[in-house]
PDB file of C-alpha atoms in Angstrom:
ATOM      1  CA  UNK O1088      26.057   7.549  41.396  1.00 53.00           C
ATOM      2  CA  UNK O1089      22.906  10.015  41.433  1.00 54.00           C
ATOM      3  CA  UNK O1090      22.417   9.026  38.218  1.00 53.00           C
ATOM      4  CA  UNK O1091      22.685   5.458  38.198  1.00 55.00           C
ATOM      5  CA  UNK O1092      20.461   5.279  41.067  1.00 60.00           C
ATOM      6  CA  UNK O1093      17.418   8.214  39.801  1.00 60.00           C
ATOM      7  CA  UNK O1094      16.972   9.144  43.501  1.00 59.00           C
ATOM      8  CA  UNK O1095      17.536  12.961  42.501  1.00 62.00           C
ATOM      9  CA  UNK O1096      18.303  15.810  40.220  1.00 64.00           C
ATOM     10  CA  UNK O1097      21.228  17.205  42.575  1.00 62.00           C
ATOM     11  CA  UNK O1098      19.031  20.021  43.594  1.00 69.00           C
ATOM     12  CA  UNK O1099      20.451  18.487  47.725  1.00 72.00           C
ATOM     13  CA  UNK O1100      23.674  17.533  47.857  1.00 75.00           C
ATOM     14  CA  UNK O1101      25.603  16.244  51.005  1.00 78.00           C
ATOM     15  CA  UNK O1102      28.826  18.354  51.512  1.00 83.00           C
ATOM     16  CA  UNK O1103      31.620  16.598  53.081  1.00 91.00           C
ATOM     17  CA  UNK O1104      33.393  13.593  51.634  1.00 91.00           C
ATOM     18  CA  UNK O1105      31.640  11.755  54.348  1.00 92.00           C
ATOM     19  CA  UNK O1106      28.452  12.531  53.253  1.00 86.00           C
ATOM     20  CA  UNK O1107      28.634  11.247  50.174  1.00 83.00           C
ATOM     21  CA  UNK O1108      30.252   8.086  50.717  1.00 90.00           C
ATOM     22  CA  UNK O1109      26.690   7.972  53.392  1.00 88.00           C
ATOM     23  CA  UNK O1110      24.546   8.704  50.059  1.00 82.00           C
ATOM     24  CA  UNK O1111      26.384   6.222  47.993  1.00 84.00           C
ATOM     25  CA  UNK O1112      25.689   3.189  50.405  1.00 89.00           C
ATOM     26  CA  UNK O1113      22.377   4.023  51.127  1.00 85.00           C
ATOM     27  CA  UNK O1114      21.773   4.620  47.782  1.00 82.00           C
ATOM     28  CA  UNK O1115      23.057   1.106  46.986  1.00 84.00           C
ATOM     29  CA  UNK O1116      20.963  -0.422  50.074  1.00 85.00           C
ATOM     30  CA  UNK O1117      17.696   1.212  48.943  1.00 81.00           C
ATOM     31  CA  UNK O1118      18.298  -0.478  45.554  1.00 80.00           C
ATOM     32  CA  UNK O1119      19.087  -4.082  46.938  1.00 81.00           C
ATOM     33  CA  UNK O1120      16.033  -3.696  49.354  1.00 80.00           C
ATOM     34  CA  UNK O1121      13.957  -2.367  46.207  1.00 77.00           C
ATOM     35  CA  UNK O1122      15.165  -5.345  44.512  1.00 77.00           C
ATOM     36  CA  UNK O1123      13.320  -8.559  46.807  1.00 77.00           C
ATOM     37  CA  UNK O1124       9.904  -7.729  46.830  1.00 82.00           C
ATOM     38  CA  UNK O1125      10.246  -7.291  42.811  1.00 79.00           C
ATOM     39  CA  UNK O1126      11.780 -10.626  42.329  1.00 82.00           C
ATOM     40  CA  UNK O1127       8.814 -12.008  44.282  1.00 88.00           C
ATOM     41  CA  UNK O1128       6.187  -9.725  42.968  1.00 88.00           C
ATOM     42  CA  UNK O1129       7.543 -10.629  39.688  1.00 87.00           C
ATOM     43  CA  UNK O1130       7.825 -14.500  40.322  1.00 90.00           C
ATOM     44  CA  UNK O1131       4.290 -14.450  41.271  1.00 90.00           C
ATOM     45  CA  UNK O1132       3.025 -12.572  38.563  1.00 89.00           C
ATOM     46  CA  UNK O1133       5.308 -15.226  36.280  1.00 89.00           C
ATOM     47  CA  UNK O1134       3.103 -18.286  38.196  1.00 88.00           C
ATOM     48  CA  UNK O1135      -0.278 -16.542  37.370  1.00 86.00           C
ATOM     49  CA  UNK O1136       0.492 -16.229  33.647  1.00 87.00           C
ATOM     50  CA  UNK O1137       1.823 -19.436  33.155  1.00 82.00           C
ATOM     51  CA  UNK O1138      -1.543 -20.703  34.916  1.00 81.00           C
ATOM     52  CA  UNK O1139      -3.857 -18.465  33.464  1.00 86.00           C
ATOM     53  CA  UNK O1140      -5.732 -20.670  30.996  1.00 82.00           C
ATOM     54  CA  UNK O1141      -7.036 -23.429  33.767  1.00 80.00           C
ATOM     55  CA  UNK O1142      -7.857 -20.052  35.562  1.00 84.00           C
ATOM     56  CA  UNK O1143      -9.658 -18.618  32.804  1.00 86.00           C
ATOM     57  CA  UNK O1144     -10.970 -22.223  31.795  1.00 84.00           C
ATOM     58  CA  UNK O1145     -12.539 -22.502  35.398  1.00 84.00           C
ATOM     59  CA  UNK O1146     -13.472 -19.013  35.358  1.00 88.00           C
ATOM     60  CA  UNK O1147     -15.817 -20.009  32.310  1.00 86.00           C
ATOM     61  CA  UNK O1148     -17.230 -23.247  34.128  1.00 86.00           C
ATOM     62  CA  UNK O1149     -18.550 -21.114  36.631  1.00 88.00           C
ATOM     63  CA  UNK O1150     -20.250 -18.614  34.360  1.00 88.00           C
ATOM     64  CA  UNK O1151     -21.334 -21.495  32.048  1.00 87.00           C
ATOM     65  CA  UNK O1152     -22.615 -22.912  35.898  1.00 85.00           C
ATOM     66  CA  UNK O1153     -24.847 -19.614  36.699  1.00 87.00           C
ATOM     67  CA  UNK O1154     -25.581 -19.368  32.896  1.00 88.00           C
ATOM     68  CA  UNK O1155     -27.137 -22.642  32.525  1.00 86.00           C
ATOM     69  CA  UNK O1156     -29.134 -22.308  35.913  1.00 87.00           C
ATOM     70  CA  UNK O1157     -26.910 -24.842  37.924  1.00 87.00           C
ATOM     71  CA  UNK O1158     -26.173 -23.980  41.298  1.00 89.00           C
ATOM     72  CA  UNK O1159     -23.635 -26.195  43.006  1.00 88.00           C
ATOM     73  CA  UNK O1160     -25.999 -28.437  45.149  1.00 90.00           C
ATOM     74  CA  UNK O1161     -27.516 -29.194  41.560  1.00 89.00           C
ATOM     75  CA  UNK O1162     -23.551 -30.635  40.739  1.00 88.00           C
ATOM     76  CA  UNK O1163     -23.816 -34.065  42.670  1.00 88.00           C
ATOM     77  CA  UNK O1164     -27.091 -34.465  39.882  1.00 88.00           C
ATOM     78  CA  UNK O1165     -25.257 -33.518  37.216  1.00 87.00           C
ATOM     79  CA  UNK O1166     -22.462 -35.703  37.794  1.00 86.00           C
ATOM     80  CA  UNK O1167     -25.202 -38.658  38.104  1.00 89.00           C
ATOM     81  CA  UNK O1168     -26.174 -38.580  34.831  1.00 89.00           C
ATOM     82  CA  UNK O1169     -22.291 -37.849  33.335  1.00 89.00           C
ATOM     83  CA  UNK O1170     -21.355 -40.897  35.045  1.00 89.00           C
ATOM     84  CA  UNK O1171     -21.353 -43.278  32.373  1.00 89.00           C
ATOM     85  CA  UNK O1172     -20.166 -46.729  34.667  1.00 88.00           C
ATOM     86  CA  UNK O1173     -22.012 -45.556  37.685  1.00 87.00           C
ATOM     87  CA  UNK O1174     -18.743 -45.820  40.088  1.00 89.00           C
ATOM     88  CA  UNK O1175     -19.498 -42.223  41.510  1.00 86.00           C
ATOM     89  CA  UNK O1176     -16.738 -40.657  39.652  1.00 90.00           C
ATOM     90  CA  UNK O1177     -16.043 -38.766  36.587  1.00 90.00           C
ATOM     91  CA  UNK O1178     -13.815 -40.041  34.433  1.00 90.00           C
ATOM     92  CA  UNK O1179     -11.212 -37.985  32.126  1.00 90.00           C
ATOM     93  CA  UNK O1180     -13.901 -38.824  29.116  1.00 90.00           C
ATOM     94  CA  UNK O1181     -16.641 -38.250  31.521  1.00 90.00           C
ATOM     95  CA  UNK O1182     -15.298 -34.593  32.138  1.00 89.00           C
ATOM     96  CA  UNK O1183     -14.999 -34.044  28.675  1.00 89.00           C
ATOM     97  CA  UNK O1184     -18.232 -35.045  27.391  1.00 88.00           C
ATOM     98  CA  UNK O1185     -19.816 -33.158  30.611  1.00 88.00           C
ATOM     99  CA  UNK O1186     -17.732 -29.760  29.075  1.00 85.00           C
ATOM    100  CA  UNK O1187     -18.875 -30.597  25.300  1.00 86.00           C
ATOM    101  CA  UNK O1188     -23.130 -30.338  26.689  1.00 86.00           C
ATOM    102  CA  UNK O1189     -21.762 -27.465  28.511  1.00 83.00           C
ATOM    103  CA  UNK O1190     -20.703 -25.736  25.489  1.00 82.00           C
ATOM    104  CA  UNK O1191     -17.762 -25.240  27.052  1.00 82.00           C
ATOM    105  CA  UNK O1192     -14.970 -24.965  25.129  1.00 79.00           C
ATOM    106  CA  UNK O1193     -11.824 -26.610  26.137  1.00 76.00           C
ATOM    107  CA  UNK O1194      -8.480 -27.441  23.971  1.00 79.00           C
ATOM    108  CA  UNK O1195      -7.824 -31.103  25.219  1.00 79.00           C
ATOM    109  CA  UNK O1196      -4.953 -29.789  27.447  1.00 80.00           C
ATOM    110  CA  UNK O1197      -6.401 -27.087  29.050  1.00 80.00           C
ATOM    111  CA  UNK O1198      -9.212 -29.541  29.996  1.00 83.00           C
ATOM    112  CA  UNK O1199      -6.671 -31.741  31.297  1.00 85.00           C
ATOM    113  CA  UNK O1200      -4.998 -29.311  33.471  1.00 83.00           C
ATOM    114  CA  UNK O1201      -8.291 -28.047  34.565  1.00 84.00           C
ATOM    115  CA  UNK O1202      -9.041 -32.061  35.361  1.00 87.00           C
ATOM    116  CA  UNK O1203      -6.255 -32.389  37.387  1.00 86.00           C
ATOM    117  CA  UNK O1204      -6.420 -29.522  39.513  1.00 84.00           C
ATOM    118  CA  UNK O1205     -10.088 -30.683  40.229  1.00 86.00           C
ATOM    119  CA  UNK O1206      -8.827 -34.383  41.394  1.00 88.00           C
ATOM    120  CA  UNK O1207      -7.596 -33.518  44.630  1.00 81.00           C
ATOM    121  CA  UNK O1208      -6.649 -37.299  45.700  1.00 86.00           C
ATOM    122  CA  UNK O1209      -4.797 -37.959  42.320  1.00 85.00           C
ATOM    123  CA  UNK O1210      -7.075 -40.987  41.654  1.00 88.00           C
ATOM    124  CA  UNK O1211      -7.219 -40.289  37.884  1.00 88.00           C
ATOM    125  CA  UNK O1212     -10.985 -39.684  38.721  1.00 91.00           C
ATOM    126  CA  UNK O1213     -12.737 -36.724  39.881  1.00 92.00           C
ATOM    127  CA  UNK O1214     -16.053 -36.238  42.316  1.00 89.00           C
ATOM    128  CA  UNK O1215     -19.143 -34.138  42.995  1.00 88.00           C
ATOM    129  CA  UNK O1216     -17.115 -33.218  46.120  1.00 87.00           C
ATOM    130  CA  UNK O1217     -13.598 -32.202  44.767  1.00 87.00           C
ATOM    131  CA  UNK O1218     -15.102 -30.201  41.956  1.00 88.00           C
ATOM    132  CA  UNK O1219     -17.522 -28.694  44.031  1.00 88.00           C
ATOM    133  CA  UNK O1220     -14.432 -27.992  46.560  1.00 88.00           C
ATOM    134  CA  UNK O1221     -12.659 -26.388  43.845  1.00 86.00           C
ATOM    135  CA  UNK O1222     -15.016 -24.682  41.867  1.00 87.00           C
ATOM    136  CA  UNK O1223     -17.083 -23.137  44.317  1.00 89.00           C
ATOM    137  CA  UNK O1224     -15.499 -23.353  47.813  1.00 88.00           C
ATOM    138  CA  UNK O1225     -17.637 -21.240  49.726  1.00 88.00           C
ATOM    139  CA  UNK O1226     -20.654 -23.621  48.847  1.00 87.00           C
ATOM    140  CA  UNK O1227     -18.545 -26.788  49.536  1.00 88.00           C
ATOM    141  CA  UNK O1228     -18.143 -25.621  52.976  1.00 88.00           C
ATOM    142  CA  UNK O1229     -21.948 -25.459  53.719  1.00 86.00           C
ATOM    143  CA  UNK O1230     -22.779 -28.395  51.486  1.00 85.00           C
ATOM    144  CA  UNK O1231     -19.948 -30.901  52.894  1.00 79.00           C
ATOM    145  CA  UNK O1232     -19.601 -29.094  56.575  1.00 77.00           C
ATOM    146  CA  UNK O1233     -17.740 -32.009  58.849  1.00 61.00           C
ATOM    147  CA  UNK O1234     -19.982 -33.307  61.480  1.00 58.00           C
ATOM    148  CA  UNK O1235     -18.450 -31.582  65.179  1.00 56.00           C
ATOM    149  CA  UNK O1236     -16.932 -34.444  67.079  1.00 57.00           C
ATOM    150  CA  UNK O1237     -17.461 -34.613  70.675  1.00 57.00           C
ATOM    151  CA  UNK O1238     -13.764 -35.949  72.514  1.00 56.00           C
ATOM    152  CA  UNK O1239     -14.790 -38.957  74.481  1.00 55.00           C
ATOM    153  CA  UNK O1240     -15.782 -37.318  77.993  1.00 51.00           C
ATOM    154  CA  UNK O1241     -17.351 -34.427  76.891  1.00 50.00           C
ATOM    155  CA  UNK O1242     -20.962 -35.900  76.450  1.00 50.00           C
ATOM    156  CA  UNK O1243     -22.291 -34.572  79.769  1.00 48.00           C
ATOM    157  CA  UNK O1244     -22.307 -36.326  83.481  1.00 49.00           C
ATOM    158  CA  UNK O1245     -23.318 -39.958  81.720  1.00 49.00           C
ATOM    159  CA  UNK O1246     -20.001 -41.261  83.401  1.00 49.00           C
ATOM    160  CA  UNK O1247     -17.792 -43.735  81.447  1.00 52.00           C
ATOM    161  CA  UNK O1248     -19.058 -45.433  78.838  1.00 53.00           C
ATOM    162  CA  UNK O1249     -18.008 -49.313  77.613  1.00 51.00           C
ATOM    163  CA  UNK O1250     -18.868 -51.048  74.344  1.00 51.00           C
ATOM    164  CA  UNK O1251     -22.181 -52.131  75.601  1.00 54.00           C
ATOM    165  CA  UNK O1252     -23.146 -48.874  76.946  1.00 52.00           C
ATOM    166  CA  UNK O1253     -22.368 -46.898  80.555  1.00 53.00           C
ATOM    167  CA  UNK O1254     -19.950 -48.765  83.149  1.00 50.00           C
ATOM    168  CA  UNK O1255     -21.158 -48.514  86.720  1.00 53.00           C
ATOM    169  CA  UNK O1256     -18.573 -47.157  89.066  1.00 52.00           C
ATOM    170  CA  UNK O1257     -18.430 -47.342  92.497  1.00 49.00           C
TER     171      UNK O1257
END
């Protein structure tokens, strides 16, 4: 069982019948307990790999990016004048022309995975926003940083207010 397990050379051994049949369980335990965090370890490492070309494909947008001189509030530009029918949008073609001036080289379904994890609404279509969002999040949160909303009530002593302004009470 010592063996099976590698927790030892048999340098320490327990004594009593007892003992061992303590060692063997534990033993057994410590190799079931061993065993969950390396079938998740092990799953994520699997997802990773299998995902490693949009991350490597992404990886060179952003270096291509900083290469080029773009900085992401240069990106709603950019997608301007990549927008071939002006609807605000990139299109599939759109994306792949934009990678070809890029000199950024994509096989057609790496490009297309990297596509769809850009187009976060699944409209077939992707913006300045959901690339930005995805390619550079930390600069998506300054660039598109939602307005606060005040809760009705909370703008001061003005009192209530109606559609045509403040309501007099009293």
């Amino acid at each position: 069982m010592v063996t099976l397990t590698t927790v030892g050379y048999g340098d320490v051994v327990p004594v009593s019948p007892g003992g061992n049949i303590v060692v063997c369980v534990l033993m057994i335990v410590s190799a079931m307990y061993m065993a969950m965090p390396l079938g998740i370890v092990g799953k994520a490492f699997g997802s990773v790999w299998d995902d490693r070309h949009r991350l490597l494909l992404m990886q060179r947008l952003r270096t291509r990016f900083s290469t080029v001189g773009y900085d992401p509030q240069d990106i709603p530009g950019l997608f301007c004048s990549y927008d071939e029918n002006g609807d605000g949008e990139l299109s599939m073609e759109e994306f792949r022309q934009m990678l070809q001036q890029l000199e950024v080289e994509a096989k057609d379904e790496r490009a297309h995975d990297v596509f769809a994890a850009f187009d976060n609404d699944g409209s077939g279509a992707i913006d300045d926003s959901e690339f930005i969002k995805t390619l550079f999040p930390t600069a998506y949160k300054s660039m598109y940083k939602e307005p606060e909303r005040i809760d009705e009530g909370d703008e001061g002593n003005e009192g209530p207010q109606g559609p045509e302004g403040p309501v007099a009470t009293g």
